[in-house]
Amino acid sequence: MLSCLPLILISMKQLNLTIPVEVFESINELNSSDQALVNAAKEACTKAYAPYSAFKVGAAVLLENGKTITGSNQENAAYPSGLCAERTAMFYANAQYPDTAVMAIAIIAMNANGIIENPVAPCGACRQVLLETELRFKKPYDILLVGQSGIQKIKSSKDLLPLSFVGEGLLKSED
Ligand code: THU
């Protein structure tokens, strides 16, 4: 039966993607600038408005001008209307300082038991927004994902969202 099938030559190639992640066991292993950013994110976490999930997230964005902008998740009774901490912080930073590049972002989350065990994993929508900021300023920036068990440092938001949509092919009105 099988011998009746035509021979199809398949030239499929496999692409294996690797993501470099620096792993730290505690905040004390970070440089002082990163430590300060993690502490700012932790402080922001306490300001979250999360009555529906009780999952509080804080984000702190370090700008090239030295300023630190923080944000936390803001929920809503109409659930999809809420916004994650990362986008709250990043949109505010980009809105206030549209010409200033981002150097780093630190993200941390806590639930009723305190800071979550594993480094917080930003949602897909936030990864897309973090990527756009990097492309916008043409500068990779550090992403610090914080958990009780340690901290993961990723050196570019491109690594957080491989095979990403970057708007290629969008028809701009001036074209
Ligand atoms: N959330 C964030 O703010 N950032 C993340 O990286 C993951 C999820 C928020 C959205 C929602 O308010 C709550 O956490 C539960 O999903």
Short mmCIF file of N, CA and C and ligand atoms in Angstrom, two decimals:
data_model
loop_
_atom_site.label_atom_id
_atom_site.label_comp_id
_atom_site.label_asym_id
_atom_site.label_seq_id
_atom_site.Cartn_x
_atom_site.Cartn_y
_atom_site.Cartn_z
N MET A 1 0.84 -1.21 0.00
CA MET A 1 0.00 0.00 0.00
C MET A 1 0.87 1.25 0.00
N LEU A 2 1.84 1.29 0.94
CA LEU A 2 2.71 2.46 1.03
C LEU A 2 3.53 2.66 -0.24
N SER A 3 3.91 1.58 -0.89
CA SER A 3 4.76 1.67 -2.07
C SER A 3 4.05 2.36 -3.23
N CYS A 4 2.71 2.50 -3.17
CA CYS A 4 1.95 3.17 -4.23
C CYS A 4 2.04 4.69 -4.12
N LEU A 5 2.47 5.19 -2.96
CA LEU A 5 2.49 6.65 -2.76
C LEU A 5 3.62 7.28 -3.56
N PRO A 6 3.36 8.47 -4.17
CA PRO A 6 4.46 9.12 -4.89
C PRO A 6 5.53 9.60 -3.91
N LEU A 7 6.74 9.64 -4.41
CA LEU A 7 7.84 10.07 -3.55
C LEU A 7 7.83 11.59 -3.45
N ILE A 8 7.72 12.11 -2.24
CA ILE A 8 7.73 13.57 -2.05
C ILE A 8 9.02 13.95 -1.35
N LEU A 9 9.76 14.84 -1.97
CA LEU A 9 11.01 15.27 -1.34
C LEU A 9 10.71 16.46 -0.42
N ILE A 10 10.98 16.28 0.82
CA ILE A 10 10.71 17.36 1.78
C ILE A 10 12.02 18.05 2.15
N SER A 11 12.04 19.36 1.97
CA SER A 11 13.27 20.08 2.29
C SER A 11 13.08 20.95 3.53
N MET A 12 12.27 20.46 4.46
CA MET A 12 12.01 21.21 5.68
C MET A 12 13.30 21.37 6.49
N LYS A 13 13.49 22.60 6.99
CA LYS A 13 14.65 22.84 7.85
C LYS A 13 14.15 23.13 9.25
N GLN A 14 14.94 22.84 10.22
CA GLN A 14 14.52 23.15 11.59
C GLN A 14 15.34 24.32 12.12
N LEU A 15 14.64 25.26 12.73
CA LEU A 15 15.27 26.42 13.31
C LEU A 15 15.20 26.28 14.82
N ASN A 16 16.33 26.20 15.49
CA ASN A 16 16.31 26.10 16.95
C ASN A 16 16.70 27.44 17.55
N LEU A 17 15.80 28.03 18.29
CA LEU A 17 16.06 29.36 18.84
C LEU A 17 16.55 29.23 20.28
N THR A 18 17.57 29.98 20.62
CA THR A 18 18.03 29.96 22.01
C THR A 18 17.91 31.37 22.59
N ILE A 19 17.57 31.43 23.85
CA ILE A 19 17.37 32.72 24.51
C ILE A 19 18.35 32.84 25.67
N PRO A 20 19.26 33.81 25.58
CA PRO A 20 20.19 33.96 26.71
C PRO A 20 19.50 34.62 27.91
N VAL A 21 19.59 33.96 29.04
CA VAL A 21 18.99 34.49 30.27
C VAL A 21 20.04 34.42 31.38
N GLU A 22 20.32 35.57 32.00
CA GLU A 22 21.24 35.56 33.15
C GLU A 22 20.40 35.26 34.39
N VAL A 23 20.89 34.35 35.22
CA VAL A 23 20.11 33.94 36.40
C VAL A 23 20.85 34.34 37.67
N PHE A 24 20.14 35.03 38.56
CA PHE A 24 20.71 35.47 39.84
C PHE A 24 19.90 34.83 40.97
N GLU A 25 20.59 34.40 42.01
CA GLU A 25 19.87 33.74 43.11
C GLU A 25 19.20 34.73 44.05
N SER A 26 19.77 35.93 44.15
CA SER A 26 19.12 36.91 45.02
C SER A 26 19.42 38.32 44.52
N ILE A 27 18.66 39.24 45.04
CA ILE A 27 18.78 40.66 44.65
C ILE A 27 20.19 41.19 44.95
N ASN A 28 20.82 40.62 45.97
CA ASN A 28 22.16 41.09 46.38
C ASN A 28 23.22 40.85 45.29
N GLU A 29 22.94 39.93 44.38
CA GLU A 29 23.90 39.65 43.31
C GLU A 29 23.80 40.67 42.17
N LEU A 30 22.76 41.49 42.19
CA LEU A 30 22.58 42.47 41.11
C LEU A 30 23.44 43.70 41.35
N ASN A 31 23.73 44.46 40.29
CA ASN A 31 24.43 45.72 40.49
C ASN A 31 23.48 46.72 41.16
N SER A 32 24.04 47.81 41.67
CA SER A 32 23.23 48.69 42.52
C SER A 32 22.07 49.33 41.74
N SER A 33 22.28 49.62 40.46
CA SER A 33 21.22 50.22 39.66
C SER A 33 20.05 49.24 39.50
N ASP A 34 20.37 47.96 39.24
CA ASP A 34 19.32 46.95 39.09
C ASP A 34 18.61 46.70 40.43
N GLN A 35 19.38 46.73 41.51
CA GLN A 35 18.77 46.54 42.84
C GLN A 35 17.75 47.65 43.11
N ALA A 36 18.14 48.88 42.78
CA ALA A 36 17.24 50.02 43.02
C ALA A 36 15.97 49.87 42.18
N LEU A 37 16.13 49.38 40.95
CA LEU A 37 14.97 49.22 40.07
C LEU A 37 14.04 48.12 40.58
N VAL A 38 14.61 47.04 41.06
CA VAL A 38 13.79 45.96 41.62
C VAL A 38 13.03 46.47 42.85
N ASN A 39 13.70 47.24 43.68
CA ASN A 39 13.02 47.78 44.87
C ASN A 39 11.90 48.74 44.49
N ALA A 40 12.11 49.51 43.41
CA ALA A 40 11.06 50.42 42.94
C ALA A 40 9.86 49.62 42.43
N ALA A 41 10.13 48.50 41.74
CA ALA A 41 9.04 47.66 41.24
C ALA A 41 8.27 47.04 42.41
N LYS A 42 9.02 46.65 43.45
CA LYS A 42 8.39 46.05 44.63
C LYS A 42 7.46 47.06 45.31
N GLU A 43 7.93 48.27 45.41
CA GLU A 43 7.12 49.36 46.01
C GLU A 43 5.87 49.60 45.14
N ALA A 44 6.05 49.58 43.81
CA ALA A 44 4.92 49.81 42.89
C ALA A 44 3.87 48.71 43.05
N CYS A 45 4.34 47.52 43.31
CA CYS A 45 3.47 46.34 43.48
C CYS A 45 2.41 46.60 44.56
N THR A 46 2.83 47.26 45.61
CA THR A 46 1.92 47.50 46.74
C THR A 46 0.81 48.48 46.36
N LYS A 47 0.99 49.18 45.23
CA LYS A 47 0.00 50.17 44.80
C LYS A 47 -0.96 49.61 43.74
N ALA A 48 -0.84 48.31 43.44
CA ALA A 48 -1.70 47.71 42.42
C ALA A 48 -3.17 47.80 42.83
N TYR A 49 -4.02 47.87 41.83
CA TYR A 49 -5.46 47.78 42.06
C TYR A 49 -5.90 46.44 41.47
N ALA A 50 -5.95 45.43 42.31
CA ALA A 50 -6.22 44.08 41.82
C ALA A 50 -7.27 43.37 42.69
N PRO A 51 -8.47 43.97 42.81
CA PRO A 51 -9.48 43.36 43.67
C PRO A 51 -10.05 42.06 43.11
N TYR A 52 -9.87 41.82 41.81
CA TYR A 52 -10.48 40.63 41.18
C TYR A 52 -9.55 39.43 41.16
N SER A 53 -8.26 39.68 40.97
CA SER A 53 -7.32 38.55 40.91
C SER A 53 -6.50 38.41 42.19
N ALA A 54 -6.41 39.49 42.95
CA ALA A 54 -5.53 39.53 44.13
C ALA A 54 -4.09 39.19 43.75
N PHE A 55 -3.76 39.43 42.49
CA PHE A 55 -2.41 39.20 41.98
C PHE A 55 -1.84 40.58 41.66
N LYS A 56 -0.94 41.03 42.52
CA LYS A 56 -0.43 42.39 42.38
C LYS A 56 0.90 42.39 41.65
N VAL A 57 0.99 43.21 40.62
CA VAL A 57 2.21 43.27 39.82
C VAL A 57 2.75 44.69 39.83
N GLY A 58 4.05 44.80 39.96
CA GLY A 58 4.70 46.12 39.92
C GLY A 58 5.78 46.12 38.84
N ALA A 59 5.91 47.24 38.17
CA ALA A 59 6.95 47.38 37.15
C ALA A 59 7.65 48.72 37.34
N ALA A 60 8.95 48.73 37.14
CA ALA A 60 9.72 49.98 37.23
C ALA A 60 10.59 50.10 35.99
N VAL A 61 10.48 51.24 35.34
CA VAL A 61 11.20 51.50 34.09
C VAL A 61 12.29 52.53 34.35
N LEU A 62 13.53 52.18 34.00
CA LEU A 62 14.62 53.14 34.12
C LEU A 62 14.86 53.78 32.76
N LEU A 63 14.81 55.12 32.73
CA LEU A 63 15.01 55.85 31.48
C LEU A 63 16.46 56.32 31.36
N GLU A 64 16.83 56.66 30.13
CA GLU A 64 18.20 57.11 29.86
C GLU A 64 18.54 58.40 30.59
N ASN A 65 17.49 59.18 30.92
CA ASN A 65 17.73 60.44 31.65
C ASN A 65 17.84 60.21 33.17
N GLY A 66 17.85 58.94 33.58
CA GLY A 66 18.03 58.62 34.99
C GLY A 66 16.74 58.52 35.79
N LYS A 67 15.64 58.92 35.16
CA LYS A 67 14.36 58.87 35.88
C LYS A 67 13.82 57.44 35.93
N THR A 68 13.12 57.13 37.02
CA THR A 68 12.47 55.83 37.17
C THR A 68 10.96 56.04 37.18
N ILE A 69 10.29 55.36 36.28
CA ILE A 69 8.82 55.45 36.19
C ILE A 69 8.25 54.12 36.64
N THR A 70 7.26 54.15 37.52
CA THR A 70 6.70 52.89 38.00
C THR A 70 5.22 52.76 37.61
N GLY A 71 4.76 51.52 37.63
CA GLY A 71 3.34 51.26 37.34
C GLY A 71 2.94 49.95 37.98
N SER A 72 1.62 49.77 38.12
CA SER A 72 1.12 48.52 38.69
C SER A 72 -0.13 48.12 37.91
N ASN A 73 -0.55 46.88 38.07
CA ASN A 73 -1.74 46.47 37.32
C ASN A 73 -2.99 47.16 37.86
N GLN A 74 -3.85 47.53 36.95
CA GLN A 74 -5.07 48.27 37.27
C GLN A 74 -6.25 47.50 36.71
N GLU A 75 -6.99 46.84 37.58
CA GLU A 75 -8.07 45.98 37.12
C GLU A 75 -9.39 46.74 37.04
N ASN A 76 -10.38 46.07 36.46
CA ASN A 76 -11.68 46.70 36.26
C ASN A 76 -12.76 45.63 36.33
N ALA A 77 -13.95 46.01 36.79
CA ALA A 77 -15.07 45.06 36.86
C ALA A 77 -15.37 44.49 35.47
N ALA A 78 -15.14 45.29 34.45
CA ALA A 78 -15.20 44.78 33.06
C ALA A 78 -13.78 44.28 32.79
N TYR A 79 -13.53 43.02 33.08
CA TYR A 79 -12.16 42.49 33.16
C TYR A 79 -11.19 42.94 32.06
N PRO A 80 -11.56 42.84 30.77
CA PRO A 80 -10.56 43.19 29.74
C PRO A 80 -10.17 44.67 29.73
N SER A 81 -10.91 45.48 30.47
CA SER A 81 -10.57 46.91 30.49
C SER A 81 -9.37 47.20 31.38
N GLY A 82 -8.99 46.25 32.19
CA GLY A 82 -7.83 46.46 33.07
C GLY A 82 -6.54 46.46 32.28
N LEU A 83 -5.45 46.85 32.94
CA LEU A 83 -4.15 46.88 32.25
C LEU A 83 -3.05 46.33 33.15
N CYS A 84 -2.12 45.62 32.53
CA CYS A 84 -0.99 45.04 33.26
C CYS A 84 -0.04 46.13 33.74
N ALA A 85 0.75 45.77 34.75
CA ALA A 85 1.72 46.70 35.32
C ALA A 85 2.75 47.16 34.29
N GLU A 86 3.22 46.24 33.47
CA GLU A 86 4.28 46.56 32.50
C GLU A 86 3.82 47.64 31.53
N ARG A 87 2.58 47.46 31.03
CA ARG A 87 2.09 48.45 30.05
C ARG A 87 1.72 49.76 30.73
N THR A 88 1.21 49.68 31.96
CA THR A 88 0.91 50.92 32.70
C THR A 88 2.19 51.75 32.82
N ALA A 89 3.27 51.09 33.24
CA ALA A 89 4.55 51.80 33.44
C ALA A 89 5.15 52.26 32.11
N MET A 90 5.18 51.34 31.15
CA MET A 90 5.87 51.66 29.89
C MET A 90 5.13 52.73 29.08
N PHE A 91 3.81 52.64 29.04
CA PHE A 91 3.06 53.65 28.29
C PHE A 91 3.20 55.03 28.96
N TYR A 92 3.20 55.03 30.27
CA TYR A 92 3.35 56.31 30.98
C TYR A 92 4.75 56.89 30.69
N ALA A 93 5.76 56.03 30.78
CA ALA A 93 7.14 56.47 30.52
C ALA A 93 7.26 57.03 29.10
N ASN A 94 6.75 56.31 28.15
CA ASN A 94 6.84 56.73 26.73
C ASN A 94 5.99 57.98 26.46
N ALA A 95 4.88 58.10 27.20
CA ALA A 95 4.01 59.26 27.00
C ALA A 95 4.62 60.53 27.59
N GLN A 96 5.28 60.37 28.75
CA GLN A 96 5.89 61.54 29.40
C GLN A 96 7.22 61.91 28.78
N TYR A 97 7.96 60.90 28.31
CA TYR A 97 9.31 61.13 27.75
C TYR A 97 9.42 60.46 26.39
N PRO A 98 8.72 61.00 25.39
CA PRO A 98 8.67 60.33 24.09
C PRO A 98 10.01 60.25 23.36
N ASP A 99 10.99 61.05 23.79
CA ASP A 99 12.29 61.03 23.11
C ASP A 99 13.38 60.38 23.95
N THR A 100 12.99 59.75 25.03
CA THR A 100 13.99 59.19 25.95
C THR A 100 13.95 57.66 25.94
N ALA A 101 15.10 57.08 25.63
CA ALA A 101 15.17 55.62 25.55
C ALA A 101 15.04 54.97 26.92
N VAL A 102 14.63 53.72 26.89
CA VAL A 102 14.51 52.92 28.11
C VAL A 102 15.81 52.13 28.29
N MET A 103 16.29 52.09 29.53
CA MET A 103 17.52 51.34 29.83
C MET A 103 17.20 49.97 30.43
N ALA A 104 16.12 49.91 31.21
CA ALA A 104 15.78 48.65 31.88
C ALA A 104 14.37 48.69 32.43
N ILE A 105 13.81 47.50 32.60
CA ILE A 105 12.53 47.39 33.31
C ILE A 105 12.64 46.22 34.29
N ALA A 106 12.11 46.42 35.49
CA ALA A 106 12.06 45.34 36.48
C ALA A 106 10.59 45.04 36.76
N ILE A 107 10.27 43.75 36.88
CA ILE A 107 8.87 43.33 37.07
C ILE A 107 8.81 42.33 38.22
N ILE A 108 7.81 42.52 39.08
CA ILE A 108 7.67 41.65 40.24
C ILE A 108 6.18 41.47 40.52
N ALA A 109 5.83 40.33 41.10
CA ALA A 109 4.40 40.09 41.39
C ALA A 109 4.24 39.45 42.75
N MET A 110 3.13 39.75 43.41
CA MET A 110 2.83 39.10 44.68
C MET A 110 1.36 38.68 44.76
N ASN A 111 1.14 37.59 45.47
CA ASN A 111 -0.23 37.16 45.75
C ASN A 111 -0.41 37.15 47.27
N ALA A 112 -1.43 36.47 47.73
CA ALA A 112 -1.71 36.47 49.18
C ALA A 112 -0.56 35.89 50.00
N ASN A 113 0.29 35.08 49.36
CA ASN A 113 1.43 34.46 50.07
C ASN A 113 2.71 35.29 50.00
N GLY A 114 2.63 36.45 49.37
CA GLY A 114 3.82 37.29 49.21
C GLY A 114 4.35 37.24 47.79
N ILE A 115 5.61 37.57 47.61
CA ILE A 115 6.20 37.60 46.26
C ILE A 115 6.16 36.20 45.66
N ILE A 116 5.74 36.09 44.43
CA ILE A 116 5.56 34.76 43.83
C ILE A 116 6.91 34.04 43.69
N GLU A 117 6.84 32.72 43.69
CA GLU A 117 8.04 31.89 43.76
C GLU A 117 8.94 32.08 42.52
N ASN A 118 8.39 31.85 41.35
CA ASN A 118 9.20 31.92 40.13
C ASN A 118 9.17 33.33 39.54
N PRO A 119 10.23 33.72 38.85
CA PRO A 119 10.23 35.05 38.23
C PRO A 119 8.97 35.25 37.38
N VAL A 120 8.34 36.41 37.53
CA VAL A 120 7.08 36.67 36.85
C VAL A 120 7.27 36.65 35.32
N ALA A 121 6.35 36.01 34.64
CA ALA A 121 6.43 35.92 33.17
C ALA A 121 5.43 36.89 32.56
N PRO A 122 5.90 37.95 31.92
CA PRO A 122 4.97 38.93 31.34
C PRO A 122 4.06 38.30 30.28
N CYS A 123 2.84 38.78 30.18
CA CYS A 123 1.90 38.22 29.20
C CYS A 123 2.33 38.60 27.78
N GLY A 124 1.72 37.96 26.82
CA GLY A 124 2.08 38.18 25.41
C GLY A 124 1.89 39.63 24.97
N ALA A 125 0.77 40.23 25.39
CA ALA A 125 0.50 41.62 24.97
C ALA A 125 1.58 42.56 25.51
N CYS A 126 2.02 42.32 26.75
CA CYS A 126 3.06 43.17 27.33
C CYS A 126 4.38 42.95 26.59
N ARG A 127 4.68 41.71 26.23
CA ARG A 127 5.92 41.44 25.49
C ARG A 127 5.92 42.21 24.17
N GLN A 128 4.77 42.26 23.53
CA GLN A 128 4.65 42.97 22.26
C GLN A 128 4.92 44.47 22.47
N VAL A 129 4.40 45.01 23.56
CA VAL A 129 4.60 46.44 23.85
C VAL A 129 6.05 46.71 24.25
N LEU A 130 6.63 45.81 25.04
CA LEU A 130 8.04 45.99 25.43
C LEU A 130 8.93 45.98 24.18
N LEU A 131 8.61 45.12 23.24
CA LEU A 131 9.38 45.03 22.00
C LEU A 131 9.29 46.32 21.20
N GLU A 132 8.08 46.86 21.09
CA GLU A 132 7.89 48.09 20.30
C GLU A 132 8.73 49.23 20.87
N THR A 133 8.84 49.30 22.19
CA THR A 133 9.65 50.36 22.81
C THR A 133 11.11 50.21 22.42
N GLU A 134 11.56 48.97 22.38
CA GLU A 134 12.95 48.73 21.99
C GLU A 134 13.19 49.13 20.52
N LEU A 135 12.24 48.78 19.67
CA LEU A 135 12.38 49.11 18.24
C LEU A 135 12.28 50.62 18.03
N ARG A 136 11.38 51.22 18.80
CA ARG A 136 11.15 52.66 18.69
C ARG A 136 12.41 53.46 18.98
N PHE A 137 13.14 53.07 20.02
CA PHE A 137 14.34 53.81 20.40
C PHE A 137 15.62 53.17 19.86
N LYS A 138 15.44 52.07 19.11
CA LYS A 138 16.57 51.38 18.48
C LYS A 138 17.66 51.05 19.50
N LYS A 139 17.21 50.60 20.66
CA LYS A 139 18.17 50.32 21.73
C LYS A 139 17.66 49.16 22.59
N PRO A 140 18.40 48.06 22.63
CA PRO A 140 17.96 46.98 23.52
C PRO A 140 18.06 47.40 24.98
N TYR A 141 17.18 46.92 25.80
CA TYR A 141 17.24 47.25 27.23
C TYR A 141 17.04 45.98 28.06
N ASP A 142 17.50 46.06 29.31
CA ASP A 142 17.45 44.91 30.19
C ASP A 142 16.04 44.70 30.76
N ILE A 143 15.68 43.44 30.89
CA ILE A 143 14.39 43.09 31.51
C ILE A 143 14.70 42.19 32.70
N LEU A 144 14.28 42.64 33.86
CA LEU A 144 14.54 41.88 35.09
C LEU A 144 13.23 41.27 35.58
N LEU A 145 13.15 39.95 35.57
CA LEU A 145 11.96 39.24 36.03
C LEU A 145 12.27 38.69 37.42
N VAL A 146 11.47 39.11 38.38
CA VAL A 146 11.82 38.83 39.78
C VAL A 146 10.87 37.82 40.41
N GLY A 147 11.42 36.88 41.18
CA GLY A 147 10.63 35.93 41.96
C GLY A 147 11.38 35.63 43.25
N GLN A 148 10.74 34.89 44.15
CA GLN A 148 11.41 34.50 45.41
C GLN A 148 12.63 33.65 45.11
N SER A 149 12.50 32.78 44.11
CA SER A 149 13.56 31.81 43.83
C SER A 149 14.75 32.43 43.11
N GLY A 150 14.59 33.65 42.61
CA GLY A 150 15.70 34.29 41.93
C GLY A 150 15.24 35.32 40.91
N ILE A 151 16.21 35.81 40.17
CA ILE A 151 15.94 36.86 39.20
C ILE A 151 16.49 36.43 37.85
N GLN A 152 15.70 36.63 36.80
CA GLN A 152 16.17 36.35 35.45
C GLN A 152 16.37 37.69 34.75
N LYS A 153 17.55 37.84 34.13
CA LYS A 153 17.84 39.09 33.42
C LYS A 153 17.98 38.77 31.94
N ILE A 154 17.17 39.44 31.14
CA ILE A 154 17.16 39.23 29.70
C ILE A 154 17.62 40.54 29.07
N LYS A 155 18.55 40.46 28.13
CA LYS A 155 19.22 41.68 27.67
C LYS A 155 18.52 42.38 26.50
N SER A 156 17.44 41.82 26.02
CA SER A 156 16.70 42.48 24.94
C SER A 156 15.27 41.95 24.94
N SER A 157 14.31 42.85 24.69
CA SER A 157 12.92 42.40 24.66
C SER A 157 12.67 41.50 23.45
N LYS A 158 13.58 41.53 22.47
CA LYS A 158 13.43 40.61 21.31
C LYS A 158 13.53 39.17 21.79
N ASP A 159 14.32 38.94 22.82
CA ASP A 159 14.48 37.58 23.34
C ASP A 159 13.22 37.10 24.06
N LEU A 160 12.42 38.04 24.53
CA LEU A 160 11.18 37.68 25.23
C LEU A 160 10.07 37.31 24.25
N LEU A 161 10.25 37.71 23.00
CA LEU A 161 9.19 37.46 22.02
C LEU A 161 9.80 37.08 20.67
N PRO A 162 10.33 35.86 20.59
CA PRO A 162 10.92 35.44 19.32
C PRO A 162 9.85 35.33 18.23
N LEU A 163 10.26 35.42 17.00
CA LEU A 163 9.35 35.32 15.85
C LEU A 163 8.21 36.32 15.97
N SER A 164 8.55 37.52 16.40
CA SER A 164 7.51 38.51 16.72
C SER A 164 6.98 39.24 15.50
N PHE A 165 5.81 39.80 15.65
CA PHE A 165 5.22 40.67 14.63
C PHE A 165 5.77 42.08 14.85
N VAL A 166 6.43 42.63 13.84
CA VAL A 166 7.03 43.96 14.01
C VAL A 166 6.44 44.99 13.05
N GLY A 167 5.29 44.66 12.50
CA GLY A 167 4.61 45.63 11.65
C GLY A 167 5.10 45.66 10.22
N GLU A 168 6.00 44.74 9.89
CA GLU A 168 6.51 44.68 8.52
C GLU A 168 5.34 44.42 7.57
N GLY A 169 5.25 45.19 6.52
CA GLY A 169 4.16 44.98 5.57
C GLY A 169 2.97 45.87 5.83
N LEU A 170 2.96 46.57 6.95
CA LEU A 170 1.86 47.50 7.20
C LEU A 170 1.98 48.64 6.20
N LEU A 171 0.88 49.02 5.64
CA LEU A 171 0.92 50.11 4.66
C LEU A 171 0.71 51.43 5.40
N LYS A 172 1.73 52.25 5.39
CA LYS A 172 1.62 53.54 6.07
C LYS A 172 0.97 54.54 5.12
N SER A 173 0.26 55.51 5.67
CA SER A 173 -0.50 56.43 4.83
C SER A 173 0.38 57.27 3.92
N GLU A 174 1.63 57.57 4.37
CA GLU A 174 2.50 58.41 3.54
C GLU A 174 3.17 57.63 2.42
N ASP A 175 3.02 56.29 2.39
CA ASP A 175 3.65 55.48 1.33
C ASP A 175 2.91 55.63 0.01
N1 THU B 1 -0.65 40.94 35.15
C1 THU B 1 0.30 41.91 35.06
O1 THU B 1 0.08 43.06 35.47
N2 THU B 1 1.48 41.60 34.49
C2 THU B 1 1.84 40.36 34.13
O2 THU B 1 2.98 40.17 33.69
C3 THU B 1 0.92 39.24 34.26
C4 THU B 1 -0.45 39.60 34.66
C5 THU B 1 -1.90 41.27 35.84
C6 THU B 1 -3.12 41.31 34.98
C7 THU B 1 -4.20 41.03 36.00
O3 THU B 1 -4.52 42.25 36.67
C8 THU B 1 -3.54 40.12 37.01
O4 THU B 1 -2.15 40.30 36.82
C9 THU B 1 -3.90 38.67 36.84
O5 THU B 1 -3.69 38.24 35.54
#
